[in-house]
């Protein structure tokens, strides 16, 4: 349902409290007291069959007895009564309910299921059960049993823990930090993280969103909502259970590396969320984001009256990956003129222990004017020689002289004396203060990380090479044959065929049933002067080294015969119950300066397929140098995945070792992600080692686990195990135009920025004005990125391409709302190609797509003077009416349900 009816949760016109009570320290009494204290202006009804009056307010026996229709019903009655209360709420016309009560159970036949079955058919939204409640200060709403209500502010908090939510409210009150809303999800029967991310992303009173997560149930919904929200405003998340270990041992190295929390971390990173690891970090992030907008870069200038604390700040900055700003020569000369000769003449700018207010003023103004830094950290150590409060007032006065509040570079403060007047002055000026230099630097890094996450979301990836061709049909045939035989693992010959289908180089392999067959297979290789390797082949032996099942560097037939016999005998001795099929014979791959890597796919129960990359070899789990990413991947994401590992450093050139072909490594990761999309029956894949050097990559050993595809595990028209919708290749098609011309229509890709730039150059100023409702003279990277880098789960953009020239002819875009009920479209065709039917065919394809995802309506805004577009809309069945807000604009709508 997403945002459907959530206005009844956060901006209800009326509220009823079922279970209101006069009993001291009861939940019902606390909810009523908080609601009254918050100043809710609408009608409030109390429901309790045992009382006719509670604390001076009238009470009724049932919801139906209220003299008004309650939009929001808050329930704090015993668990057994809640299905009946929900039924009463539906009958009374309520739109939402907050169920504070616990104990509804889980699973079939539980009270929880009964509540869902009653509420869902009627669209009654439910927050909870087993939750603290909801607080929305701007609406005067507090239907919780928290000890006190939050201040008004622009931070939204969504927490699975009521205790964490209550604690953050208390923390905010103590520090004058307010919230736009605080929601405790509890058991999240209905309203969940995805719904609330969508709601707060579009809430004008929310500037940043804070999440406390214990687990995610609907990963696809969460990722789509999180990616959309993170593009709009900062989203900070803390997740508990980072070190929980799975109960079963992983069968592959990649499976062992892909721990649950590591996958969550990959998901948060992919969505553009800012992850912190503890509540104190969440508090620090809230403080920083509650005061400061953004940092234009990562260069920090430090202003202090104490050299030691300045050095400590630098140490912490370097620890966290920040950059110490340089001082411009002009700034140094300016500071020379206003500071004593003993000042540091470098960053940190130490203005000496006797620094007074005027010295702070002069130094801060100089640093704010210096283009070599992106933010300033101002620190004060109390001394008997100057007033810390006056120093704080000086900073405040400098901030007040800015053109407008919040403009310019961020300024952060550390006043170690913690004088109340100084802290109050700084906070009032929009300068967040921290108890230590480490806390301040960490706060600054949150700004930097958020900005860099935003940039990463909009980076244009490099195009894939033209020879990026895969044979998914051949790969599917290999996997299907193994499954038809009831096997869970592909044999080495099948693995080789699978790798070949995706263009991943792998050492050739030959199967030998016994020692003599091994000699025969090795003979041609030995004759060429190559050494060979033998490996045990058994579906019951996953790790060959466990049974001493590998022999390397065999240079003669006698050595091969002896090794094969020994491998087979040893395997039968150590694993008598195992099915031994023989040995595999491989040429020895000698690449003296190659790096051993691991690449593969793991399967996560929450987020589905995960791409794993890191340092390979037999000690891969011990070294634990790995990074994870959710598919699908492009080359930019693949390179970013590589860069997050330690082994990436030795992929560069060092001493006499040439740089490895990192692009070839990245291409393997992209191909693995594509394989996961094409063949959902592949559950785990392990290439270890993947050798990489200047000449490229080659897989030396690989294992692939397969399982029948169970069918859609989550709703959606795409790969049922992906949580991020991959490129919808099924919407590629050739279309006939007028005058025997054709065009190729496909979904937009992130790497299409250059294509769009060339296209816009061939669209007239007048056509651009008609499309964008204003004159457009410059198309920034950020503007085009929003057109090309889309979430295929929420929107589609189709581009028309000339098959011969490759030039873009036009584009149509459809953006679905969070409830998947309505979609807004936009279309633009090259000015010199009108009359060929390009726009008509794009609109028809877009309408077809809208129907497949279940939209009920397509709508758009068209300038009244754009008669060509309006005529086409009418021919396609759109209803045309004057826009309610602007008479120069026509609102066009197409009902899909009636089609």
Short mmCIF file of C-alpha atoms in Angstrom, two decimals, residues 547-823:
data_model
loop_
_atom_site.label_atom_id
_atom_site.label_comp_id
_atom_site.label_asym_id
_atom_site.label_seq_id
_atom_site.Cartn_x
_atom_site.Cartn_y
_atom_site.Cartn_z
CA UNK A 547 40.90 -34.83 1.39
CA UNK A 548 44.31 -33.90 -0.05
CA UNK A 549 42.57 -34.00 -3.40
CA UNK A 550 44.80 -31.69 -5.44
CA UNK A 551 48.21 -32.34 -7.03
CA UNK A 552 50.07 -29.59 -8.87
CA UNK A 553 53.07 -29.25 -11.19
CA UNK A 554 53.03 -32.82 -12.52
CA UNK A 555 55.62 -33.06 -15.32
CA UNK A 556 55.57 -36.71 -16.46
CA UNK A 557 53.16 -39.52 -17.18
CA UNK A 558 54.56 -41.48 -14.25
CA UNK A 559 53.93 -38.58 -11.92
CA UNK A 560 50.37 -38.25 -13.23
CA UNK A 561 49.69 -41.98 -12.79
CA UNK A 562 51.04 -41.98 -9.25
CA UNK A 563 49.20 -38.79 -8.28
CA UNK A 564 45.86 -39.95 -9.68
CA UNK A 565 46.06 -43.26 -7.84
CA UNK A 566 47.01 -41.53 -4.60
CA UNK A 567 44.19 -38.95 -4.89
CA UNK A 568 41.54 -41.60 -5.51
CA UNK A 569 42.81 -43.86 -2.72
CA UNK A 570 43.03 -41.03 -0.23
CA UNK A 571 39.51 -39.78 -1.03
CA UNK A 572 38.02 -43.26 -0.60
CA UNK A 573 39.88 -43.65 2.69
CA UNK A 574 38.76 -40.33 4.18
CA UNK A 575 35.25 -40.24 2.67
CA UNK A 576 34.16 -43.86 2.22
CA UNK A 577 30.53 -42.86 1.67
CA UNK A 578 31.32 -40.28 -1.00
CA UNK A 579 30.58 -40.91 -4.66
CA UNK A 580 33.98 -40.70 -6.38
CA UNK A 581 33.66 -40.01 -10.10
CA UNK A 582 37.38 -39.77 -10.87
CA UNK A 583 39.80 -36.89 -11.26
CA UNK A 584 39.91 -33.83 -13.49
CA UNK A 585 42.99 -32.98 -15.50
CA UNK A 586 43.99 -29.33 -16.02
CA UNK A 587 46.96 -27.58 -17.60
CA UNK A 588 49.03 -25.74 -15.00
CA UNK A 589 48.49 -22.02 -15.34
CA UNK A 590 51.80 -20.29 -14.65
CA UNK A 591 51.43 -16.57 -14.16
CA UNK A 592 54.26 -15.59 -11.91
CA UNK A 593 53.02 -12.08 -11.20
CA UNK A 594 49.29 -12.78 -11.10
CA UNK A 595 47.19 -11.87 -8.08
CA UNK A 596 44.91 -14.51 -6.54
CA UNK A 597 41.35 -13.20 -6.29
CA UNK A 598 37.95 -14.60 -5.45
CA UNK A 599 34.75 -13.69 -7.26
CA UNK A 600 31.36 -15.24 -6.99
CA UNK A 601 27.72 -15.21 -6.04
CA UNK A 602 26.18 -15.88 -2.65
CA UNK A 603 22.53 -16.26 -1.71
CA UNK A 604 21.08 -14.17 1.10
CA UNK A 605 17.68 -15.08 2.57
CA UNK A 606 16.65 -11.42 2.74
CA UNK A 607 18.31 -9.70 -0.21
CA UNK A 608 18.71 -12.62 -2.62
CA UNK A 609 21.76 -12.90 -4.91
CA UNK A 610 24.89 -11.03 -3.79
CA UNK A 611 28.12 -10.49 -5.75
CA UNK A 612 31.25 -11.19 -3.69
CA UNK A 613 34.81 -10.08 -4.50
CA UNK A 614 38.04 -10.21 -2.54
CA UNK A 615 41.42 -11.82 -2.05
CA UNK A 616 41.42 -15.47 -3.04
CA UNK A 617 43.33 -18.61 -2.10
CA UNK A 618 42.84 -21.41 0.40
CA UNK A 619 42.97 -19.00 3.36
CA UNK A 620 40.27 -16.74 1.99
CA UNK A 621 38.07 -16.89 5.13
CA UNK A 622 41.05 -16.30 7.41
CA UNK A 623 42.24 -13.27 5.44
CA UNK A 624 38.64 -12.02 5.22
CA UNK A 625 39.38 -9.36 2.63
CA UNK A 626 36.11 -9.05 0.78
CA UNK A 627 33.42 -6.66 -0.37
CA UNK A 628 29.83 -7.33 -1.39
CA UNK A 629 27.38 -5.69 -3.76
CA UNK A 630 23.80 -6.28 -4.78
CA UNK A 631 23.23 -7.01 -8.45
CA UNK A 632 22.67 -5.78 -11.08
CA UNK A 633 26.09 -4.19 -11.60
CA UNK A 634 27.55 -1.85 -14.18
CA UNK A 635 31.25 -1.20 -14.64
CA UNK A 636 31.25 1.76 -12.25
CA UNK A 637 29.69 -0.28 -9.48
CA UNK A 638 32.06 -3.16 -10.20
CA UNK A 639 35.12 -0.90 -9.94
CA UNK A 640 33.73 0.58 -6.72
CA UNK A 641 33.29 -2.95 -5.34
CA UNK A 642 36.92 -3.77 -6.14
CA UNK A 643 38.14 -0.54 -4.55
CA UNK A 644 36.58 -1.46 -1.20
CA UNK A 645 39.02 -4.34 -0.69
CA UNK A 646 42.62 -4.35 0.49
CA UNK A 647 43.65 -6.54 -2.42
CA UNK A 648 42.72 -3.70 -4.79
CA UNK A 649 45.96 -1.98 -3.78
CA UNK A 650 48.12 -4.74 -5.25
CA UNK A 651 46.14 -4.72 -8.47
CA UNK A 652 48.05 -1.49 -9.12
CA UNK A 653 51.64 -1.57 -10.34
CA UNK A 654 54.31 -1.91 -7.66
CA UNK A 655 58.08 -2.54 -7.86
CA UNK A 656 58.64 -4.74 -10.94
CA UNK A 657 55.03 -5.98 -11.05
CA UNK A 658 52.89 -4.44 -13.80
CA UNK A 659 49.35 -3.35 -12.97
CA UNK A 660 46.72 -6.04 -13.37
CA UNK A 661 43.93 -5.54 -15.88
CA UNK A 662 41.39 -4.19 -13.40
CA UNK A 663 38.82 -3.61 -16.12
CA UNK A 664 38.91 -7.33 -16.93
CA UNK A 665 38.28 -8.09 -13.25
CA UNK A 666 35.38 -5.63 -13.18
CA UNK A 667 33.94 -7.18 -16.33
CA UNK A 668 33.90 -10.61 -14.66
CA UNK A 669 31.89 -9.14 -11.78
CA UNK A 670 29.40 -7.55 -14.19
CA UNK A 671 29.06 -10.88 -16.01
CA UNK A 672 28.43 -12.74 -12.76
CA UNK A 673 25.70 -10.25 -11.87
CA UNK A 674 24.18 -10.78 -15.32
CA UNK A 675 24.35 -14.54 -14.83
CA UNK A 676 22.48 -14.20 -11.55
CA UNK A 677 19.76 -12.26 -13.35
CA UNK A 678 19.50 -14.69 -16.27
CA UNK A 679 19.74 -18.01 -14.40
CA UNK A 680 17.91 -17.74 -11.04
CA UNK A 681 18.59 -21.44 -10.40
CA UNK A 682 22.26 -20.60 -9.72
CA UNK A 683 22.35 -20.20 -5.93
CA UNK A 684 26.08 -20.00 -5.21
CA UNK A 685 29.07 -19.55 -7.46
CA UNK A 686 32.69 -19.56 -6.37
CA UNK A 687 35.65 -18.68 -8.61
CA UNK A 688 38.73 -19.20 -6.45
CA UNK A 689 41.30 -18.40 -7.47
CA UNK A 690 40.65 -15.93 -10.23
CA UNK A 691 44.13 -15.00 -11.45
CA UNK A 692 44.60 -11.42 -12.63
CA UNK A 693 47.65 -9.84 -14.23
CA UNK A 694 48.47 -7.39 -17.01
CA UNK A 695 47.21 -9.83 -19.63
CA UNK A 696 43.75 -10.25 -18.16
CA UNK A 697 42.04 -12.81 -15.95
CA UNK A 698 41.52 -16.55 -15.88
CA UNK A 699 39.53 -18.74 -13.49
CA UNK A 700 41.61 -21.60 -12.18
CA UNK A 701 38.89 -23.30 -10.16
CA UNK A 702 35.16 -22.72 -9.87
CA UNK A 703 32.15 -24.34 -8.22
CA UNK A 704 28.48 -23.71 -8.86
CA UNK A 705 25.54 -24.71 -6.67
CA UNK A 706 22.10 -24.90 -8.25
CA UNK A 707 18.55 -25.37 -7.01
CA UNK A 708 15.11 -25.38 -8.63
CA UNK A 709 13.62 -21.93 -9.04
CA UNK A 710 10.67 -21.82 -6.62
CA UNK A 711 8.82 -19.10 -8.52
CA UNK A 712 8.08 -15.53 -7.41
CA UNK A 713 8.97 -15.07 -3.75
CA UNK A 714 8.08 -11.38 -3.88
CA UNK A 715 5.59 -9.40 -5.90
CA UNK A 716 6.82 -7.87 -9.11
CA UNK A 717 7.15 -8.55 -12.81
CA UNK A 718 10.88 -9.24 -12.76
CA UNK A 719 13.45 -11.70 -11.40
CA UNK A 720 11.81 -12.89 -8.20
CA UNK A 721 15.09 -13.11 -6.26
CA UNK A 722 16.52 -9.69 -7.13
CA UNK A 723 15.64 -6.82 -4.83
CA UNK A 724 16.80 -4.21 -7.36
CA UNK A 725 15.09 -4.55 -10.69
CA UNK A 726 17.64 -5.22 -13.42
CA UNK A 727 17.57 -3.65 -16.85
CA UNK A 728 14.20 -4.72 -18.36
CA UNK A 729 15.51 -6.21 -21.58
CA UNK A 730 12.06 -7.58 -22.39
CA UNK A 731 11.02 -4.05 -23.39
CA UNK A 732 13.52 -3.87 -26.22
CA UNK A 733 11.77 -3.93 -29.60
CA UNK A 734 11.93 -2.77 -33.19
CA UNK A 735 9.09 -0.53 -34.34
CA UNK A 736 8.00 0.48 -37.84
CA UNK A 737 7.62 4.18 -38.67
CA UNK A 738 6.26 6.11 -41.60
CA UNK A 739 8.09 6.19 -44.94
CA UNK A 740 9.47 2.65 -44.42
CA UNK A 741 11.69 3.77 -41.57
CA UNK A 742 12.28 1.79 -38.39
CA UNK A 743 13.45 2.58 -34.88
CA UNK A 744 14.79 0.53 -32.03
CA UNK A 745 13.04 1.18 -28.69
CA UNK A 746 14.73 0.18 -25.44
CA UNK A 747 14.75 1.22 -21.78
CA UNK A 748 17.19 3.96 -20.88
CA UNK A 749 20.54 2.94 -19.40
CA UNK A 750 22.70 4.80 -16.86
CA UNK A 751 25.48 5.17 -19.43
CA UNK A 752 23.21 7.08 -21.86
CA UNK A 753 24.29 10.57 -20.77
CA UNK A 754 26.24 11.31 -23.97
CA UNK A 755 23.30 10.05 -26.05
CA UNK A 756 20.97 12.51 -24.31
CA UNK A 757 23.36 15.43 -24.75
CA UNK A 758 23.52 14.84 -28.50
CA UNK A 759 19.74 14.48 -28.58
CA UNK A 760 19.06 17.75 -26.74
CA UNK A 761 21.32 19.57 -29.21
CA UNK A 762 18.86 18.62 -31.96
CA UNK A 763 15.73 19.77 -30.12
CA UNK A 764 14.62 23.35 -30.72
CA UNK A 765 14.37 25.88 -27.90
CA UNK A 766 10.61 26.04 -28.45
CA UNK A 767 10.17 22.27 -28.14
CA UNK A 768 12.29 22.25 -24.98
CA UNK A 769 10.09 24.99 -23.53
CA UNK A 770 6.94 23.04 -24.34
CA UNK A 771 8.40 19.93 -22.67
CA UNK A 772 9.92 21.52 -19.56
CA UNK A 773 7.56 24.53 -19.25
CA UNK A 774 10.48 26.99 -19.27
CA UNK A 775 13.50 27.90 -21.35
CA UNK A 776 16.32 25.40 -20.89
CA UNK A 777 19.78 26.43 -22.03
CA UNK A 778 22.07 24.17 -20.03
CA UNK A 779 21.76 20.49 -19.24
CA UNK A 780 23.92 19.68 -16.23
CA UNK A 781 25.23 16.24 -15.40
CA UNK A 782 22.84 16.13 -12.43
CA UNK A 783 19.87 16.97 -14.66
CA UNK A 784 20.64 14.26 -17.21
CA UNK A 785 21.49 11.75 -14.47
CA UNK A 786 17.93 12.05 -13.19
CA UNK A 787 16.73 11.12 -16.68
CA UNK A 788 19.09 8.19 -17.25
CA UNK A 789 19.65 6.69 -13.80
CA UNK A 790 16.25 5.46 -12.76
CA UNK A 791 14.79 2.80 -10.53
CA UNK A 792 13.18 0.38 -12.99
CA UNK A 793 10.90 -0.74 -10.17
CA UNK A 794 9.23 2.68 -10.04
CA UNK A 795 9.67 4.20 -13.45
CA UNK A 796 10.51 3.50 -17.03
CA UNK A 797 12.15 5.71 -19.62
CA UNK A 798 12.12 4.41 -23.17
CA UNK A 799 14.45 5.83 -25.81
CA UNK A 800 14.01 5.53 -29.55
CA UNK A 801 17.25 4.85 -31.44
CA UNK A 802 18.01 5.01 -35.16
CA UNK A 803 19.25 1.46 -35.95
CA UNK A 804 21.71 2.74 -38.55
CA UNK A 805 23.25 5.84 -36.98
CA UNK A 806 22.72 4.97 -33.31
CA UNK A 807 21.35 8.46 -32.72
CA UNK A 808 18.52 9.07 -30.28
CA UNK A 809 15.23 10.06 -31.90
CA UNK A 810 13.03 10.60 -28.86
CA UNK A 811 12.17 9.46 -25.35
CA UNK A 812 9.15 8.88 -23.16
CA UNK A 813 9.16 8.60 -19.37
CA UNK A 814 6.63 7.22 -16.89
CA UNK A 815 7.02 7.65 -13.14
CA UNK A 816 4.70 5.62 -10.91
CA UNK A 817 3.57 6.94 -7.56
CA UNK A 818 4.51 5.10 -4.37
CA UNK A 819 1.16 3.28 -4.35
CA UNK A 820 1.49 2.03 -7.94
CA UNK A 821 -1.88 3.52 -8.82
CA UNK A 822 -1.02 6.54 -10.98
CA UNK A 823 1.88 7.37 -13.26
#
